[in-house]
PDB file of C-alpha atoms in Angstrom:
ATOM      1  CA  GLY A   1     116.075  88.766 102.797  1.00  0.00           C
ATOM      2  CA  ALA A   2     112.678  89.493 104.008  1.00  0.00           C
ATOM      3  CA  VAL A   3     112.514  93.166 105.687  1.00  0.00           C
ATOM      4  CA  VAL A   4     110.094  94.697 107.910  1.00  0.00           C
ATOM      5  CA  SER A   5     110.321  98.421 107.847  1.00  0.00           C
ATOM      6  CA  GLN A   6     109.208 100.163 111.107  1.00  0.00           C
ATOM      7  CA  HIS A   7     108.444 103.838 111.511  1.00  0.00           C
ATOM      8  CA  PRO A   8     109.030 106.150 113.111  1.00  0.00           C
ATOM      9  CA  SER A   9     112.061 104.998 114.985  1.00  0.00           C
ATOM     10  CA  ARG A  10     111.797 107.676 117.658  1.00  0.00           C
ATOM     11  CA  VAL A  11     108.691 109.737 118.698  1.00  0.00           C
ATOM     12  CA  ILE A  12     107.980 112.264 121.384  1.00  0.00           C
ATOM     13  CA  CYS A  13     104.413 113.054 122.103  1.00  0.00           C
ATOM     14  CA  LYS A  14     102.471 115.005 124.691  1.00  0.00           C
ATOM     15  CA  SER A  15     100.507 113.221 127.193  1.00  0.00           C
ATOM     16  CA  GLY A  16      96.861 112.668 126.043  1.00  0.00           C
ATOM     17  CA  THR A  17      97.745 112.635 122.299  1.00  0.00           C
ATOM     18  CA  SER A  18      97.683 109.470 120.216  1.00  0.00           C
ATOM     19  CA  VAL A  19     100.661 108.010 118.358  1.00  0.00           C
ATOM     20  CA  LYS A  20     100.664 105.668 115.293  1.00  0.00           C
ATOM     21  CA  ILE A  21     103.415 103.138 114.540  1.00  0.00           C
ATOM     22  CA  GLU A  22     103.658 101.587 111.223  1.00  0.00           C
ATOM     23  CA  CYS A  23     105.170  98.253 110.147  1.00  0.00           C
ATOM     24  CA  ARG A  24     105.503  97.373 106.449  1.00  0.00           C
ATOM     25  CA  SER A  25     106.753  94.368 104.885  1.00  0.00           C
ATOM     26  CA  LEU A  26     108.853  95.259 102.034  1.00  0.00           C
ATOM     27  CA  ASP A  27     109.395  92.164  99.855  1.00  0.00           C
ATOM     28  CA  PHE A  28     106.997  89.640 101.253  1.00  0.00           C
ATOM     29  CA  GLN A  29     103.333  89.395 102.367  1.00  0.00           C
ATOM     30  CA  ALA A  30     103.047  89.293 106.162  1.00  0.00           C
ATOM     31  CA  THR A  31      99.762  87.286 106.920  1.00  0.00           C
ATOM     32  CA  THR A  32     100.644  87.447 110.665  1.00  0.00           C
ATOM     33  CA  MET A  33     102.262  90.293 112.645  1.00  0.00           C
ATOM     34  CA  PHE A  34     103.199  90.492 116.294  1.00  0.00           C
ATOM     35  CA  TRP A  35     103.571  93.433 118.433  1.00  0.00           C
ATOM     36  CA  TYR A  36     106.037  93.475 121.352  1.00  0.00           C
ATOM     37  CA  ARG A  37     106.692  96.043 124.053  1.00  0.00           C
ATOM     38  CA  GLN A  38     110.147  96.299 125.760  1.00  0.00           C
ATOM     39  CA  PHE A  39     110.855  98.275 128.937  1.00  0.00           C
ATOM     40  CA  PRO A  40     114.558  99.243 129.403  1.00  0.00           C
ATOM     41  CA  LYS A  41     116.743  96.399 130.313  1.00  0.00           C
ATOM     42  CA  GLN A  42     113.908  93.953 130.043  1.00  0.00           C
ATOM     43  CA  SER A  43     112.781  91.231 127.651  1.00  0.00           C
ATOM     44  CA  LEU A  44     110.235  91.504 125.017  1.00  0.00           C
ATOM     45  CA  MET A  45     106.560  91.177 125.970  1.00  0.00           C
ATOM     46  CA  LEU A  46     103.974  90.045 123.452  1.00  0.00           C
ATOM     47  CA  MET A  47     101.194  92.554 123.256  1.00  0.00           C
ATOM     48  CA  ALA A  48      99.117  91.122 120.415  1.00  0.00           C
ATOM     49  CA  THR A  49      98.924  89.147 117.423  1.00  0.00           C
ATOM     50  CA  SER A  50      97.341  90.334 114.231  1.00  0.00           C
ATOM     51  CA  ASN A  51      96.272  88.599 111.325  1.00  0.00           C
ATOM     52  CA  GLU A  52      95.373  90.295 107.806  1.00  0.00           C
ATOM     53  CA  GLY A  53      91.851  91.269 107.555  1.00  0.00           C
ATOM     54  CA  SER A  54      90.871  90.175 111.082  1.00  0.00           C
ATOM     55  CA  LYS A  55      90.810  91.599 114.479  1.00  0.00           C
ATOM     56  CA  ALA A  56      93.987  91.556 116.577  1.00  0.00           C
ATOM     57  CA  THR A  57      94.382  88.890 119.454  1.00  0.00           C
ATOM     58  CA  TYR A  58      95.434  90.712 122.640  1.00  0.00           C
ATOM     59  CA  GLU A  59      97.528  89.143 125.462  1.00  0.00           C
ATOM     60  CA  GLN A  60      96.149  89.207 128.882  1.00  0.00           C
ATOM     61  CA  GLY A  61      96.501  92.499 130.552  1.00  0.00           C
ATOM     62  CA  VAL A  62      96.835  94.609 127.284  1.00  0.00           C
ATOM     63  CA  GLU A  63      94.241  97.011 126.913  1.00  0.00           C
ATOM     64  CA  LYS A  64      92.741  96.744 123.399  1.00  0.00           C
ATOM     65  CA  ASP A  65      91.147 100.274 123.494  1.00  0.00           C
ATOM     66  CA  LYS A  66      94.349 101.851 124.205  1.00  0.00           C
ATOM     67  CA  PHE A  67      96.549  99.980 121.807  1.00  0.00           C
ATOM     68  CA  LEU A  68      94.667  99.815 118.529  1.00  0.00           C
ATOM     69  CA  ILE A  69      96.008  97.325 115.997  1.00  0.00           C
ATOM     70  CA  ASN A  70      94.996  97.408 112.368  1.00  0.00           C
ATOM     71  CA  HIS A  71      96.339  94.871 109.733  1.00  0.00           C
ATOM     72  CA  ALA A  72      94.263  95.850 106.770  1.00  0.00           C
ATOM     73  CA  SER A  73      96.722  94.739 104.134  1.00  0.00           C
ATOM     74  CA  LEU A  74      99.291  91.946 103.683  1.00  0.00           C
ATOM     75  CA  THR A  75     102.051  94.456 103.793  1.00  0.00           C
ATOM     76  CA  LEU A  76     100.967  96.932 106.498  1.00  0.00           C
ATOM     77  CA  SER A  77     100.151  96.749 110.224  1.00  0.00           C
ATOM     78  CA  THR A  78      99.805  99.639 112.465  1.00  0.00           C
ATOM     79  CA  LEU A  79      99.687 100.114 116.357  1.00  0.00           C
ATOM     80  CA  THR A  80      98.119 103.227 117.622  1.00  0.00           C
ATOM     81  CA  VAL A  81      98.665 104.171 121.102  1.00  0.00           C
ATOM     82  CA  THR A  82      95.621 106.291 122.117  1.00  0.00           C
ATOM     83  CA  SER A  83      95.524 108.945 124.853  1.00  0.00           C
ATOM     84  CA  ALA A  84      99.163 108.250 125.578  1.00  0.00           C
ATOM     85  CA  HIS A  85     100.482 108.669 129.205  1.00  0.00           C
ATOM     86  CA  PRO A  86     103.954 108.778 130.505  1.00  0.00           C
ATOM     87  CA  GLU A  87     103.751 105.017 131.511  1.00  0.00           C
ATOM     88  CA  ASP A  88     103.178 104.035 127.916  1.00  0.00           C
ATOM     89  CA  SER A  89     106.794 105.237 127.079  1.00  0.00           C
ATOM     90  CA  SER A  90     108.506 102.207 125.906  1.00  0.00           C
ATOM     91  CA  PHE A  91     110.256 100.454 122.970  1.00  0.00           C
ATOM     92  CA  TYR A  92     107.749  98.850 120.575  1.00  0.00           C
ATOM     93  CA  ILE A  93     108.905  96.343 118.068  1.00  0.00           C
ATOM     94  CA  CYS A  94     106.799  94.464 115.456  1.00  0.00           C
ATOM     95  CA  SER A  95     107.594  91.104 113.820  1.00  0.00           C
ATOM     96  CA  ALA A  96     106.283  89.127 111.002  1.00  0.00           C
ATOM     97  CA  ARG A  97     106.047  85.515 110.581  1.00  0.00           C
ATOM     98  CA  LEU A  98     107.830  84.493 107.411  1.00  0.00           C
ATOM     99  CA  ASP A  99     106.909  80.851 106.676  1.00  0.00           C
ATOM    100  CA  SER A 100     105.881  77.571 108.399  1.00  0.00           C
ATOM    101  CA  ASN A 101     109.519  76.873 109.289  1.00  0.00           C
ATOM    102  CA  TYR A 102     109.412  79.205 112.164  1.00  0.00           C
ATOM    103  CA  GLY A 103     111.012  82.107 110.264  1.00  0.00           C
ATOM    104  CA  TYR A 104     110.472  85.476 111.868  1.00  0.00           C
ATOM    105  CA  THR A 105     111.698  88.952 110.937  1.00  0.00           C
ATOM    106  CA  PHE A 106     111.677  92.011 113.262  1.00  0.00           C
ATOM    107  CA  GLY A 107     111.312  95.727 112.801  1.00  0.00           C
ATOM    108  CA  SER A 108     113.962  98.039 114.016  1.00  0.00           C
ATOM    109  CA  GLY A 109     111.820  99.279 116.873  1.00  0.00           C
ATOM    110  CA  THR A 110     110.131 102.504 117.814  1.00  0.00           C
ATOM    111  CA  ARG A 111     111.190 104.528 121.048  1.00  0.00           C
ATOM    112  CA  LEU A 112     107.937 106.270 122.245  1.00  0.00           C
ATOM    113  CA  THR A 113     108.515 108.953 124.951  1.00  0.00           C
ATOM    114  CA  VAL A 114     105.309 110.589 126.511  1.00  0.00           C
ATOM    115  CA  VAL A 115     105.928 113.876 128.119  1.00  0.00           C
TER     116      VAL A 115
ATOM    117  CA  ALA B   1     102.776  76.317 128.444  1.00  0.00           C
ATOM    118  CA  GLN B   2     106.482  77.016 127.497  1.00  0.00           C
ATOM    119  CA  SER B   3     109.055  79.365 129.218  1.00  0.00           C
ATOM    120  CA  VAL B   4     112.686  80.177 128.817  1.00  0.00           C
ATOM    121  CA  THR B   5     115.313  80.909 131.606  1.00  0.00           C
ATOM    122  CA  GLN B   6     118.511  82.656 130.865  1.00  0.00           C
ATOM    123  CA  LEU B   7     120.959  81.786 133.668  1.00  0.00           C
ATOM    124  CA  ASP B   8     122.950  84.766 133.330  1.00  0.00           C
ATOM    125  CA  SER B   9     121.864  88.417 133.166  1.00  0.00           C
ATOM    126  CA  HIS B  10     125.269  89.680 132.308  1.00  0.00           C
ATOM    127  CA  VAL B  11     128.369  88.135 130.969  1.00  0.00           C
ATOM    128  CA  SER B  12     131.649  89.891 130.605  1.00  0.00           C
ATOM    129  CA  VAL B  13     134.302  88.369 128.647  1.00  0.00           C
ATOM    130  CA  SER B  14     137.785  89.618 127.181  1.00  0.00           C
ATOM    131  CA  GLU B  15     138.145  89.910 123.414  1.00  0.00           C
ATOM    132  CA  GLY B  16     139.416  86.649 121.903  1.00  0.00           C
ATOM    133  CA  THR B  17     138.100  84.496 124.552  1.00  0.00           C
ATOM    134  CA  PRO B  18     135.140  82.044 124.378  1.00  0.00           C
ATOM    135  CA  VAL B  19     131.600  83.176 125.127  1.00  0.00           C
ATOM    136  CA  LEU B  20     128.982  80.988 126.833  1.00  0.00           C
ATOM    137  CA  LEU B  21     125.314  82.000 127.165  1.00  0.00           C
ATOM    138  CA  ARG B  22     123.088  79.693 129.123  1.00  0.00           C
ATOM    139  CA  CYS B  23     119.455  78.979 128.296  1.00  0.00           C
ATOM    140  CA  ASN B  24     117.200  76.391 129.899  1.00  0.00           C
ATOM    141  CA  TYR B  25     113.712  75.862 128.550  1.00  0.00           C
ATOM    142  CA  SER B  26     110.423  74.221 129.373  1.00  0.00           C
ATOM    143  CA  SER B  27     107.898  73.179 126.977  1.00  0.00           C
ATOM    144  CA  SER B  28     104.877  70.932 126.788  1.00  0.00           C
ATOM    145  CA  TYR B  29     105.625  69.907 123.183  1.00  0.00           C
ATOM    146  CA  SER B  30     108.616  69.549 121.009  1.00  0.00           C
ATOM    147  CA  PRO B  31     110.001  73.127 120.884  1.00  0.00           C
ATOM    148  CA  SER B  32     111.579  75.202 118.382  1.00  0.00           C
ATOM    149  CA  LEU B  33     114.379  77.304 119.948  1.00  0.00           C
ATOM    150  CA  PHE B  34     116.111  80.535 118.774  1.00  0.00           C
ATOM    151  CA  TRP B  35     118.758  82.801 119.725  1.00  0.00           C
ATOM    152  CA  TYR B  36     118.406  86.539 118.797  1.00  0.00           C
ATOM    153  CA  VAL B  37     120.860  89.465 119.214  1.00  0.00           C
ATOM    154  CA  GLN B  38     119.791  93.086 119.857  1.00  0.00           C
ATOM    155  CA  HIS B  39     122.092  95.961 119.600  1.00  0.00           C
ATOM    156  CA  PRO B  40     121.014  99.288 121.454  1.00  0.00           C
ATOM    157  CA  ASN B  41     117.811 100.821 120.191  1.00  0.00           C
ATOM    158  CA  LYS B  42     117.746  98.162 117.315  1.00  0.00           C
ATOM    159  CA  GLY B  43     115.505  95.370 116.343  1.00  0.00           C
ATOM    160  CA  LEU B  44     116.352  91.701 116.746  1.00  0.00           C
ATOM    161  CA  GLN B  45     118.614  89.730 114.431  1.00  0.00           C
ATOM    162  CA  LEU B  46     118.324  86.045 114.255  1.00  0.00           C
ATOM    163  CA  LEU B  47     121.724  84.235 115.336  1.00  0.00           C
ATOM    164  CA  LEU B  48     120.292  80.638 114.854  1.00  0.00           C
ATOM    165  CA  LYS B  49     117.442  78.416 115.294  1.00  0.00           C
ATOM    166  CA  TYR B  50     116.680  74.806 116.227  1.00  0.00           C
ATOM    167  CA  THR B  51     113.625  73.158 114.648  1.00  0.00           C
ATOM    168  CA  SER B  52     114.128  69.391 115.278  1.00  0.00           C
ATOM    169  CA  ALA B  53     116.858  68.763 112.908  1.00  0.00           C
ATOM    170  CA  ALA B  54     120.603  68.427 113.948  1.00  0.00           C
ATOM    171  CA  THR B  55     121.002  69.243 117.553  1.00  0.00           C
ATOM    172  CA  LEU B  56     124.100  71.064 117.014  1.00  0.00           C
ATOM    173  CA  VAL B  57     123.150  74.334 115.234  1.00  0.00           C
ATOM    174  CA  LYS B  58     125.462  76.745 113.460  1.00  0.00           C
ATOM    175  CA  GLY B  59     124.566  80.295 113.203  1.00  0.00           C
ATOM    176  CA  ILE B  60     125.862  83.639 111.816  1.00  0.00           C
ATOM    177  CA  ASN B  61     129.037  85.345 113.178  1.00  0.00           C
ATOM    178  CA  GLY B  62     130.561  82.226 114.566  1.00  0.00           C
ATOM    179  CA  PHE B  63     127.982  81.461 117.016  1.00  0.00           C
ATOM    180  CA  GLU B  64     126.498  77.883 117.718  1.00  0.00           C
ATOM    181  CA  ALA B  65     124.081  76.312 120.089  1.00  0.00           C
ATOM    182  CA  GLU B  66     123.422  72.694 121.167  1.00  0.00           C
ATOM    183  CA  PHE B  67     120.031  71.394 121.915  1.00  0.00           C
ATOM    184  CA  LYS B  68     120.092  68.839 124.829  1.00  0.00           C
ATOM    185  CA  LYS B  69     116.694  67.461 125.375  1.00  0.00           C
ATOM    186  CA  SER B  70     117.798  65.570 128.491  1.00  0.00           C
ATOM    187  CA  GLU B  71     119.102  68.753 130.072  1.00  0.00           C
ATOM    188  CA  THR B  72     116.347  71.004 128.519  1.00  0.00           C
ATOM    189  CA  SER B  73     119.081  73.388 127.545  1.00  0.00           C
ATOM    190  CA  PHE B  74     120.090  75.415 124.374  1.00  0.00           C
ATOM    191  CA  HIS B  75     123.262  77.159 125.430  1.00  0.00           C
ATOM    192  CA  LEU B  76     125.033  79.627 122.846  1.00  0.00           C
ATOM    193  CA  THR B  77     128.740  79.536 122.329  1.00  0.00           C
ATOM    194  CA  LYS B  78     131.297  81.400 120.400  1.00  0.00           C
ATOM    195  CA  PRO B  79     135.002  80.399 120.525  1.00  0.00           C
ATOM    196  CA  SER B  80     136.376  83.859 120.273  1.00  0.00           C
ATOM    197  CA  ALA B  81     134.602  86.969 121.376  1.00  0.00           C
ATOM    198  CA  HIS B  82     134.833  90.183 119.095  1.00  0.00           C
ATOM    199  CA  MET B  83     134.106  93.749 120.424  1.00  0.00           C
ATOM    200  CA  SER B  84     131.082  93.698 118.082  1.00  0.00           C
ATOM    201  CA  ASP B  85     129.543  90.975 119.964  1.00  0.00           C
ATOM    202  CA  ALA B  86     128.752  93.313 122.757  1.00  0.00           C
ATOM    203  CA  ALA B  87     124.906  93.422 122.850  1.00  0.00           C
ATOM    204  CA  GLU B  88     121.935  91.735 124.439  1.00  0.00           C
ATOM    205  CA  TYR B  89     121.064  88.235 123.559  1.00  0.00           C
ATOM    206  CA  PHE B  90     117.686  86.546 123.868  1.00  0.00           C
ATOM    207  CA  CYS B  91     116.932  82.873 124.095  1.00  0.00           C
ATOM    208  CA  VAL B  92     113.471  82.279 122.651  1.00  0.00           C
ATOM    209  CA  VAL B  93     111.114  79.247 122.529  1.00  0.00           C
ATOM    210  CA  THR B  94     107.988  78.299 120.679  1.00  0.00           C
ATOM    211  CA  PRO B  95     106.240  75.069 121.028  1.00  0.00           C
ATOM    212  CA  PHE B  96     105.594  72.786 118.083  1.00  0.00           C
ATOM    213  CA  ASN B  97     102.679  74.111 115.933  1.00  0.00           C
ATOM    214  CA  ASP B  98     102.345  77.300 117.820  1.00  0.00           C
ATOM    215  CA  TYR B  99     103.840  80.537 116.306  1.00  0.00           C
ATOM    216  CA  LYS B 100     103.921  82.643 119.522  1.00  0.00           C
ATOM    217  CA  LEU B 101     107.495  83.414 120.675  1.00  0.00           C
ATOM    218  CA  SER B 102     108.354  83.374 124.345  1.00  0.00           C
ATOM    219  CA  PHE B 103     111.542  85.429 125.251  1.00  0.00           C
ATOM    220  CA  GLY B 104     114.034  84.920 128.047  1.00  0.00           C
ATOM    221  CA  ALA B 105     114.980  87.782 130.141  1.00  0.00           C
ATOM    222  CA  GLY B 106     118.014  88.427 128.232  1.00  0.00           C
ATOM    223  CA  THR B 107     121.712  88.259 128.761  1.00  0.00           C
ATOM    224  CA  THR B 108     123.890  91.433 128.354  1.00  0.00           C
ATOM    225  CA  VAL B 109     127.358  90.773 126.927  1.00  0.00           C
ATOM    226  CA  THR B 110     130.188  93.221 127.367  1.00  0.00           C
ATOM    227  CA  VAL B 111     133.601  92.739 125.667  1.00  0.00           C
ATOM    228  CA  ARG B 112     136.696  93.957 127.258  1.00  0.00           C
ATOM    229  CA  ALA B 113     139.688  95.112 125.091  1.00  0.00           C
TER     230      ALA B 113
END
């Protein structure tokens, strides 16, 4: 089946540094990718929608300058958390839309800890 | 706008007994509905989806859900719980012709031996 590979699975970084998270579609072309954030014991909150070759669409309240999304190819989308702070610590998950029949596949998630 | 309410934040069952996870939705248009399962520190796995075909939907691992438009519900059931069913479950809605998913708050399932 369609697989999205998300890396890294865990990352610890120092406050003020930037972290890049990658999501690659392994056996299909992902025209649309979604990025979610999940706090402990909470649901997934959509951060942004990215379409290959165009600028990402951010949800209300999400800082586009802090969470940089690049979707330069049909198989790769990246989320860069810039100037990370402890409050950015969270679980980040990407998802790709598979087809018009509302098929989606999710990455395995990235646990970001900012110290 | 669409939204999802999962009526139980935590469900605890004994192994071998039925599981019921309740979900109500609101949507301005004919919705598509999903149930996903998430094991700790993992991504999400699709259990089943409803996209305006049969109202009783069968999924993986013995799960099924029934779409009831009159009750705006999409409850998830399994006749016999297994220890491996212990996880977080999300009910998800997206309206017709819109690909953004709206997630419920989640239901934590624990299974007692």
